[in-house]
Short mmCIF file of C-alpha atoms in Angstrom, two decimals:
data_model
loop_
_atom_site.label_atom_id
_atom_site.label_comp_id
_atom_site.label_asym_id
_atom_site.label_seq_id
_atom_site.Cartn_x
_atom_site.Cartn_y
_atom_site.Cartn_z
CA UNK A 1 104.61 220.04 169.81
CA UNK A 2 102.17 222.86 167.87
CA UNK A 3 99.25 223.19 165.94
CA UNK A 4 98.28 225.62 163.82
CA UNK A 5 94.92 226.46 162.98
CA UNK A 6 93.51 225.63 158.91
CA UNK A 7 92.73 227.71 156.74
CA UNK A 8 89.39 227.67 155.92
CA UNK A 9 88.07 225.04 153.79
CA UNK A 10 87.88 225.41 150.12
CA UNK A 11 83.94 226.17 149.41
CA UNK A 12 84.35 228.71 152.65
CA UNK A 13 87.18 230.59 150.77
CA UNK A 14 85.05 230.85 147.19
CA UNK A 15 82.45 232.75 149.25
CA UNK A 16 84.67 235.24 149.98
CA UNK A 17 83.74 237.69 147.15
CA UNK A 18 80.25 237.41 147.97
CA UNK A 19 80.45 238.03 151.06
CA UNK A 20 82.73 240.74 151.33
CA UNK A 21 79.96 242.31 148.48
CA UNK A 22 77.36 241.80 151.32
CA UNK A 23 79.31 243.42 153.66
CA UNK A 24 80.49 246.22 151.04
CA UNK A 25 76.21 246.89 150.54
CA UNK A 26 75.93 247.29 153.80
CA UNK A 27 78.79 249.83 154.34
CA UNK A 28 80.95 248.06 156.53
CA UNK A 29 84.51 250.25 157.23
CA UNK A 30 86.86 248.93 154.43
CA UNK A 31 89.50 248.29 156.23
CA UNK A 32 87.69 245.19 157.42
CA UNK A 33 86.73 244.45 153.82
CA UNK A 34 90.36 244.42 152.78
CA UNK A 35 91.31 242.59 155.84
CA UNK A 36 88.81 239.81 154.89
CA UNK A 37 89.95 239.28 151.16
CA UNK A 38 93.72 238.78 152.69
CA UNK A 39 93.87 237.50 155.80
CA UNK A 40 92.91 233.87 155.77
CA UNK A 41 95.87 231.50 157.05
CA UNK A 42 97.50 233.66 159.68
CA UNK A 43 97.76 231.71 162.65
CA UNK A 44 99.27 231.90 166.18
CA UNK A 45 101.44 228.54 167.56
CA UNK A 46 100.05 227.15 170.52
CA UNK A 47 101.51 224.12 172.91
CA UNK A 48 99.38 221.23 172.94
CA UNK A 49 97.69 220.57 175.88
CA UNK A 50 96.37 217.72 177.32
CA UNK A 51 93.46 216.30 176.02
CA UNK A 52 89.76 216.59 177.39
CA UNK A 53 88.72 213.26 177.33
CA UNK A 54 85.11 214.40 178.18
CA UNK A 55 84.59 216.17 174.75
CA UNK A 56 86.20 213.16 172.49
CA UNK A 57 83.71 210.83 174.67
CA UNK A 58 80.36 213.42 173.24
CA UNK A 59 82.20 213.20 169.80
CA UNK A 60 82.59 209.77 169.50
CA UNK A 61 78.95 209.19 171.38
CA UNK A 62 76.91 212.13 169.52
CA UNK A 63 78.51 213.69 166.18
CA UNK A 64 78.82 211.82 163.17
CA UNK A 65 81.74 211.67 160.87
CA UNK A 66 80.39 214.79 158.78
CA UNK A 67 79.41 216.96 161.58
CA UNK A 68 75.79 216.62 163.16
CA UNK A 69 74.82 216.13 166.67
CA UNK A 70 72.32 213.39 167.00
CA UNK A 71 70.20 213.14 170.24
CA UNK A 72 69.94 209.41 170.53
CA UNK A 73 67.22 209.52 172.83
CA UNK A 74 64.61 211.01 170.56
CA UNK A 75 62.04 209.03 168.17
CA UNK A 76 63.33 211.23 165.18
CA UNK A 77 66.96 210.69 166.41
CA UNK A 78 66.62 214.33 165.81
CA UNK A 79 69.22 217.52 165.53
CA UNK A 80 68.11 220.51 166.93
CA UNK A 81 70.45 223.46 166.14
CA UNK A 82 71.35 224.48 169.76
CA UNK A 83 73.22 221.26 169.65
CA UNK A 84 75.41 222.06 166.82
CA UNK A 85 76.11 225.61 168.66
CA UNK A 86 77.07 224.03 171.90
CA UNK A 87 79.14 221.53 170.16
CA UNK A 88 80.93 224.36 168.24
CA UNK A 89 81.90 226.04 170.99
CA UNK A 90 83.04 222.71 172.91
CA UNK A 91 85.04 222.18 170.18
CA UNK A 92 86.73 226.12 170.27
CA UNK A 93 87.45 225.09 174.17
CA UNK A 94 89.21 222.36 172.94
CA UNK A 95 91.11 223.65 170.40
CA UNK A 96 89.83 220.67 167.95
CA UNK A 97 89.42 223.06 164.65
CA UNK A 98 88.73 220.18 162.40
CA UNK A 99 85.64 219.03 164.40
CA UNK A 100 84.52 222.84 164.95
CA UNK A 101 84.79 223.14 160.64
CA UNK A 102 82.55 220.02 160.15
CA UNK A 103 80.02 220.90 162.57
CA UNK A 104 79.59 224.49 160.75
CA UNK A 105 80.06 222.77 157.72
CA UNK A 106 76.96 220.76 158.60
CA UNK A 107 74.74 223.15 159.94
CA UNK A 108 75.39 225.33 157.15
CA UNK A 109 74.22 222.63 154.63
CA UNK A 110 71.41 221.26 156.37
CA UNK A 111 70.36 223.79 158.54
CA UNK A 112 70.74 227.31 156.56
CA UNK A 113 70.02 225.63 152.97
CA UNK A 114 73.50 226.12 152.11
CA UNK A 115 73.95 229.63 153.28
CA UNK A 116 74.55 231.26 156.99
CA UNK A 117 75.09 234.48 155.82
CA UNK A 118 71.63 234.80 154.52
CA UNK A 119 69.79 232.77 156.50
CA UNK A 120 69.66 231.72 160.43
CA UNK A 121 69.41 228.11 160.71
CA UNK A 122 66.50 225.54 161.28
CA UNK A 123 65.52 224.85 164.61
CA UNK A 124 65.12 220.56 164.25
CA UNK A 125 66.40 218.12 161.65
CA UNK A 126 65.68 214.67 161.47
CA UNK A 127 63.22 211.62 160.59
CA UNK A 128 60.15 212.80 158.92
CA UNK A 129 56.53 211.66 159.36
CA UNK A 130 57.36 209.91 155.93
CA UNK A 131 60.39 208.29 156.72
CA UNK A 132 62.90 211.02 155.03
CA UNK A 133 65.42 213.07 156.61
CA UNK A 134 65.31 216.73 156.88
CA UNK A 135 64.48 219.90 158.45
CA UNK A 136 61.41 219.41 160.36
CA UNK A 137 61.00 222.65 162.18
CA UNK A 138 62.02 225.88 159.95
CA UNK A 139 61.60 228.42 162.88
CA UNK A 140 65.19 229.50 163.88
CA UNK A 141 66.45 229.33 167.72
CA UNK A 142 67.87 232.50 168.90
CA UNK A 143 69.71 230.89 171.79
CA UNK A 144 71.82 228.69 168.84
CA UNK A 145 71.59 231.63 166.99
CA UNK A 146 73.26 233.82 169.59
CA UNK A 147 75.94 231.24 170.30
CA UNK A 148 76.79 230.51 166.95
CA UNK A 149 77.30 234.37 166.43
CA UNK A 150 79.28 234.48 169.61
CA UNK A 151 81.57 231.11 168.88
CA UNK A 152 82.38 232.11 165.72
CA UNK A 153 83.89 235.90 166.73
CA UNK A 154 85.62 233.49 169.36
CA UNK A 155 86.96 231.44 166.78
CA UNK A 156 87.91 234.22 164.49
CA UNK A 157 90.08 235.32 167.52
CA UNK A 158 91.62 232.70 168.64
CA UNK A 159 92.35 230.90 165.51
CA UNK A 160 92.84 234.35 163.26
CA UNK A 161 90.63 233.65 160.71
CA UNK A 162 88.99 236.00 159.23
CA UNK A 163 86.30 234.30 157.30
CA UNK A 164 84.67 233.28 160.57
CA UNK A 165 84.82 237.21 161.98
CA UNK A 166 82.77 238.55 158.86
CA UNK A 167 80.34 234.98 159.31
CA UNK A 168 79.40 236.09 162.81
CA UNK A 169 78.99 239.68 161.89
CA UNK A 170 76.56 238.44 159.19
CA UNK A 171 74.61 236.06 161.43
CA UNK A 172 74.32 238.58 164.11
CA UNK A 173 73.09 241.29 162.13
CA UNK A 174 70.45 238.42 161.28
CA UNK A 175 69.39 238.05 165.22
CA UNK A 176 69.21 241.45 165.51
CA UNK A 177 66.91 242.12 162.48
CA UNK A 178 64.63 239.21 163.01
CA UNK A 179 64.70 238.27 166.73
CA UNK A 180 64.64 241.14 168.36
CA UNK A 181 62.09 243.11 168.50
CA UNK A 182 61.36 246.71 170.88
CA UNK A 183 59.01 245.41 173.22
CA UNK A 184 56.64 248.26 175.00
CA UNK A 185 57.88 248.92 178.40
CA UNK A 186 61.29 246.33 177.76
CA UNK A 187 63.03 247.84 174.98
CA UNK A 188 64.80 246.14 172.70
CA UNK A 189 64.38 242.60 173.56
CA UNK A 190 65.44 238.93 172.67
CA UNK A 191 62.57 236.76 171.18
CA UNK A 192 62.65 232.91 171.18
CA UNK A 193 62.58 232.20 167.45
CA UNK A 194 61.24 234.92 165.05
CA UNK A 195 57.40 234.13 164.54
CA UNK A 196 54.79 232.51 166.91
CA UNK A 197 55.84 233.95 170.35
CA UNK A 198 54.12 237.06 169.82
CA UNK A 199 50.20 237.51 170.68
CA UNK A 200 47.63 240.40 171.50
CA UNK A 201 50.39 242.20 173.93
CA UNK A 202 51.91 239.65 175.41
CA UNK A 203 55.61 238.73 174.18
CA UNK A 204 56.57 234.62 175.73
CA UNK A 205 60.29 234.79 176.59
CA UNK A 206 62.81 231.93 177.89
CA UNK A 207 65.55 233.86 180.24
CA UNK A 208 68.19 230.95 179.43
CA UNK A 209 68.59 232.31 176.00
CA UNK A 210 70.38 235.67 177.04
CA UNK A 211 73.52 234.22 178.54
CA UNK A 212 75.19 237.46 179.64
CA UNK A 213 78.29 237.14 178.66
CA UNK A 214 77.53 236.35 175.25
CA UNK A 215 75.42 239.50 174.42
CA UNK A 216 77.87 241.51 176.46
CA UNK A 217 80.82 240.00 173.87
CA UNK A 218 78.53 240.32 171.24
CA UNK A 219 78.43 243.75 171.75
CA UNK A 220 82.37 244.45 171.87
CA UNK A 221 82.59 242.13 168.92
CA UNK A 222 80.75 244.13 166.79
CA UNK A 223 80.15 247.74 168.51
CA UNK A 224 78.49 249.01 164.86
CA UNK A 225 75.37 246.71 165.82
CA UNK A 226 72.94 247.23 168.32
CA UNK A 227 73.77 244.43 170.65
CA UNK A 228 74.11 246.40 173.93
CA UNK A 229 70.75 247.98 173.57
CA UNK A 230 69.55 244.16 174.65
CA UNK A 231 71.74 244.46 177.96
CA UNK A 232 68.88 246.48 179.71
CA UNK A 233 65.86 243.82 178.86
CA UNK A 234 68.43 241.17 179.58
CA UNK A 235 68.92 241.93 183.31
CA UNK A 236 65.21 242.23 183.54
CA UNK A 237 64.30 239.05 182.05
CA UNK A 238 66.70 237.07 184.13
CA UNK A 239 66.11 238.16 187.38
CA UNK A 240 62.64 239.73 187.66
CA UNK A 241 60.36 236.61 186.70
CA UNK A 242 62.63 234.93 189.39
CA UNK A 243 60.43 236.43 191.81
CA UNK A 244 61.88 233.30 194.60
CA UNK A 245 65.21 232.98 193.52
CA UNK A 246 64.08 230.13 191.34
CA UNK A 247 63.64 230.92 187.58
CA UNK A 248 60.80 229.66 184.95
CA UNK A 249 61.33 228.30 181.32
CA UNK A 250 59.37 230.24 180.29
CA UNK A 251 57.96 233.73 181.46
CA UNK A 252 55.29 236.09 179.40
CA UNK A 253 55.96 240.11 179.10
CA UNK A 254 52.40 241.73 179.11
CA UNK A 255 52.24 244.92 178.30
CA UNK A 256 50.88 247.48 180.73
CA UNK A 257 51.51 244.34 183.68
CA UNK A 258 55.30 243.48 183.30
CA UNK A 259 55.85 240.00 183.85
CA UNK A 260 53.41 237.27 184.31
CA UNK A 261 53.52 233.62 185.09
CA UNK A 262 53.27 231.63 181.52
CA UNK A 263 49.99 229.36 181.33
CA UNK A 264 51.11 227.37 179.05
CA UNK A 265 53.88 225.76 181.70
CA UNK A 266 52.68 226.83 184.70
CA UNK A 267 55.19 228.72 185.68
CA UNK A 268 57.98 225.70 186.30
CA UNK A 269 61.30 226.03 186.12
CA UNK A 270 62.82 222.87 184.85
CA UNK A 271 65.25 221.91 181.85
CA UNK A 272 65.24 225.06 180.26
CA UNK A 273 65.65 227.30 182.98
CA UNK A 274 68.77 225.19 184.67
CA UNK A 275 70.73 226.97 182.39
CA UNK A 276 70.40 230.31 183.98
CA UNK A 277 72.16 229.42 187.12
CA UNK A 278 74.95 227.32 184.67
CA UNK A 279 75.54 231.38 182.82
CA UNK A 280 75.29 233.33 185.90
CA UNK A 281 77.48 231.23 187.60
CA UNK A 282 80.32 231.28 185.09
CA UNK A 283 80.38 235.18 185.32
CA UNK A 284 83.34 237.10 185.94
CA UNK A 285 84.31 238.23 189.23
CA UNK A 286 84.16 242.06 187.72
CA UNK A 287 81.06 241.02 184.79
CA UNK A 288 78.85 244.09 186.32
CA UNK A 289 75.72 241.71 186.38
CA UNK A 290 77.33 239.35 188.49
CA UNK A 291 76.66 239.95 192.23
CA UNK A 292 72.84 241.26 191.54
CA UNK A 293 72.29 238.18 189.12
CA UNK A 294 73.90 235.63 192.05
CA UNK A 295 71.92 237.11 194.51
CA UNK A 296 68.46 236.87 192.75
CA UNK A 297 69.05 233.19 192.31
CA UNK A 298 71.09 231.87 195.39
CA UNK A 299 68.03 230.27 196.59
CA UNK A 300 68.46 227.91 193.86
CA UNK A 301 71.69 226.97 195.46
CA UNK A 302 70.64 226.84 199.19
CA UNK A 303 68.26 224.51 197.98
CA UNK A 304 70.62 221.96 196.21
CA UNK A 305 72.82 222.27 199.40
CA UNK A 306 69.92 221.36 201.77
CA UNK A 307 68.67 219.00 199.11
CA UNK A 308 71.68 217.33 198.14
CA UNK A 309 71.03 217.80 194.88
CA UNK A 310 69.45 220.25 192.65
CA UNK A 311 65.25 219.86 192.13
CA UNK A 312 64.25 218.58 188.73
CA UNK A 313 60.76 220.80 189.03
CA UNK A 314 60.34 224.37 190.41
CA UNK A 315 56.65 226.04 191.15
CA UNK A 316 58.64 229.62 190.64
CA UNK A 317 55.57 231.12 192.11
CA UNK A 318 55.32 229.21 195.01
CA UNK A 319 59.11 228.31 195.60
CA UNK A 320 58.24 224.47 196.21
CA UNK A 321 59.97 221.97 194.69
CA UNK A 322 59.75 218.30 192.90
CA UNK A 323 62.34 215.11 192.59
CA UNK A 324 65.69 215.15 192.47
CA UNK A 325 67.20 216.51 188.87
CA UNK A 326 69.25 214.62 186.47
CA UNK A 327 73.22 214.33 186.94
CA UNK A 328 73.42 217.05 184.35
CA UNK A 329 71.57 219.52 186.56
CA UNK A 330 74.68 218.70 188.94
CA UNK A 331 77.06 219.75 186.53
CA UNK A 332 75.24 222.70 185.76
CA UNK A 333 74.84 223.75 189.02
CA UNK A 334 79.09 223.47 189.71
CA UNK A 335 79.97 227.22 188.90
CA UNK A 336 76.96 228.85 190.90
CA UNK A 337 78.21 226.45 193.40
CA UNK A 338 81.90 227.19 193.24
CA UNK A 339 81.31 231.13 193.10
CA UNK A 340 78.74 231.40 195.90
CA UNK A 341 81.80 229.16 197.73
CA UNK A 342 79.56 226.09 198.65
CA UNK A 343 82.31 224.09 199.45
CA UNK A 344 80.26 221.21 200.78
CA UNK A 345 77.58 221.26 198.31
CA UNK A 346 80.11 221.13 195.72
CA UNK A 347 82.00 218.10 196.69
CA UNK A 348 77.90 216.76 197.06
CA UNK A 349 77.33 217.69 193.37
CA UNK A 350 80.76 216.33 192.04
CA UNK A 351 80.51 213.24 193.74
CA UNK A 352 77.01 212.26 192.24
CA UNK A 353 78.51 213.08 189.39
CA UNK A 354 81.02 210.46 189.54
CA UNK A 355 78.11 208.16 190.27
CA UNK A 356 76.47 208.52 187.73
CA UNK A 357 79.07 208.55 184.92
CA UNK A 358 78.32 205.72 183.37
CA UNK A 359 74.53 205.39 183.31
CA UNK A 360 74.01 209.26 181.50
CA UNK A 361 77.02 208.31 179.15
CA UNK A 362 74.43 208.21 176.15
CA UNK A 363 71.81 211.37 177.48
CA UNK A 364 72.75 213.99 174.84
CA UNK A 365 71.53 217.24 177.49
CA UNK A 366 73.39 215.70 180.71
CA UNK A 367 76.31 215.29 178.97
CA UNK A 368 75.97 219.19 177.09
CA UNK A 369 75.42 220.27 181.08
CA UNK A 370 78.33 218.03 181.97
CA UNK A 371 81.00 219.61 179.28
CA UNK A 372 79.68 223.10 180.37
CA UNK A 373 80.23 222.68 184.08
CA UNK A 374 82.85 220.27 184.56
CA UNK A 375 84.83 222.00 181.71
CA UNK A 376 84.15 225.36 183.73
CA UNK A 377 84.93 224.04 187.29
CA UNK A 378 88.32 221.87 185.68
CA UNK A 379 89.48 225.37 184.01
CA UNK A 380 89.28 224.82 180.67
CA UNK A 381 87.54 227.74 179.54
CA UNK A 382 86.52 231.48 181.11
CA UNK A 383 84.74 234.41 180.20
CA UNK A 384 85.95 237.58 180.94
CA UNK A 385 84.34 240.85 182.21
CA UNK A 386 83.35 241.97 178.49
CA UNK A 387 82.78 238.15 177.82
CA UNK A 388 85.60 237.51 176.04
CA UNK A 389 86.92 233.52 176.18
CA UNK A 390 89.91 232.41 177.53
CA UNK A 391 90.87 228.58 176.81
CA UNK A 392 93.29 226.36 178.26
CA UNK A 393 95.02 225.61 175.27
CA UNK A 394 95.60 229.66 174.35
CA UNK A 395 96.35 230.25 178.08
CA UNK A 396 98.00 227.72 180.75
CA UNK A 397 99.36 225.54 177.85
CA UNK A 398 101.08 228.36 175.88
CA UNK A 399 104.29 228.01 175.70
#
């Protein structure tokens, strides 16, 4: 049996002339302008594989029928746009095109005001003081951002569409010009969102939003943008606030004094910063950050291995630690642990992930942590040394 990717959907193909006129004012080489108006539908066969029961469990538990990812577990049963990247890519691992064209169809409605191409989406969507539904938080999220740049050249790749290609072009140009800004003594540098994490010399950073291998791709993807001018401050900002080989949520460039502890969360490395060990671990055995990044952090796995599970709370200054983390942090944990050859450790993490199966079934971030690392450690998915994805169903399952 075979399945061939669809063609874009109707409204996507009508945007074709203005896009290709956005891309046309901005000098792109024609030959990708002509290969956008034409090549829409080409598609290579691929066998079916087996199914991933894991991801149709987070659709049927988290997206609804038109496309948005709902975190059950907040007041605003809210939708933050991180979500709808992560699910996006999930989806591309999968090979499920129909679910990754409703949950771009969605964001692109209620997140961009219609419009990714000119516009970087909304941070949070959901209830309203007043009872309505809508965007709540208008700041954009560069570490959706950056995946939903990154999935879609993916997706344009594997699937051979087109329309996606010139999409993440367009949204990436859009990081670059309004998240990044050439921090003194950093360079070029990854911001959070673009406003309110800038003040009086001091630039507020979260390391789990450069995932290596994405700005690395990103820069292959699209070599006429300035993506691998962020490769310099992106080594920096993931290992050097990890001062213990534990790293924060949250660290603050100063200028004239490097990095600093951030006051505002003391310093802890928590839910943000499990991440980090999640993208370092998934590196490439050749990715050229990979043995410096593994070795500033390993400490974060000795400690799960003595602990028997990874901390939920991290003084990064002190290198003491606080409860036992969530399942998810488990899952996240399984590359670093499967690299670093933790064999016992491991087996620890997967088996309290068995456990505990059932009673995260409805947390919306365990189970993103648990699709990551358990698709990652089952072989679903890997990144190459430039970044590039390989997925089961292009690679194992071909016929």
């Amino acid at each position: 049996a075979t399945k061939r990717a669809r063609s874009p959907a109707p409204r996507s193909r009508k945007k074709i002339g203005r896009l290709m006129s956005v891309l046309a004012s901005r000098r792109y080489a024609p030959a990708l302008l002509l290969a956008g108006l034409f090549a829409w539908s080409l598609s290579a066969n691929a066998a079916s594989c087996p199914d991933w029961p894991a991801w149709d469990a987070f659709k049927s538990s988290f997206i609804t029928a038109d496309g948005r990812v709902v975190d059950h577990s907040s007041a605003r049963q809210h939708t933050v746009s991180e979500g709808q990247a992560y699910a996006m890519f999930f989806a591309l691992v999968a090979g499920d095109d129909t679910s990754f064209a409703r949950l771009l169809r969605w964001t692109e409605d209620n997140l961009a005001q219609g419009d990714l191409s000119v516009r970087l989406p909304a941070w949070q969507w959901g209830r309203r003081d007043d009872a309505s539904w809508g965007v709540i938080d208008t700041n954009p999220a560069s570490d959706a951002d950056v995946f939903i740049a990154y999935v879609l050249g993916e997706a344009a790749r594997l699937w051979q569409q087109r329309y996606y290609r010139i999409l993440s072009k367009l949204v990436g140009a859009r990081i670059l010009r309004e998240e990044v800004r050439d921090v003194p003594g950093l360079g070029p540098t990854l911001l959070p969102a673009p406003v309110g994490f800038v003040e009086a010399n001091t630039w507020r950073l979260n390391p789990s939003y450069s995932p290596p291998m994405l700005l690395r791709s990103l820069a292959r993807m699209h070599p006429e943008q300035a993506w691998i001018s962020l490769l310099p401050s992106m080594r920096r900002v993931l290992r050097e606030p990890a001062r213990r080989g534990y790293a924060p949520d949250w660290t603050v460039w100063r200028a004239g004094a490097g990095f600093v502890a951030d006051e505002k969360t003391k310093a802890v490395g928590s839910y943000d910063a499990i991440r980090v060990y999640l993208w370092a671990g998934m590196l490439d055995a050749d990715d050229p950050d990979r043995a410096t990044l593994l070795d500033a952090l390993r400490p974060m796995a000795d400690s799960t291995a003595r602990l028997g599970a990874p901390p939920e709370k991290i003084d990064t200054v002190r290198g003491t630690t606080e409860n036992q983390g969530p399942s998810g942090f488990s899952a996240a944990l399984l590359p670093m642990l499967s690299t670093l050859e933790l064999h016992d450790a491991l087996n620890a993490q997967l088996a309290r992930l068995d456990q505990a199966a059932s009673s995260d079934a409805r947390n919306y971030y365990d189970q993103v942590l648990r699709l990551f690392g358990q698709g990652w450690q089952q072989g679903r998915y890997r990144f190459d040394a430039q970044g590039q994805l390989s997925t089961q169903w292009t690679t194992a399952c071909a016929g």
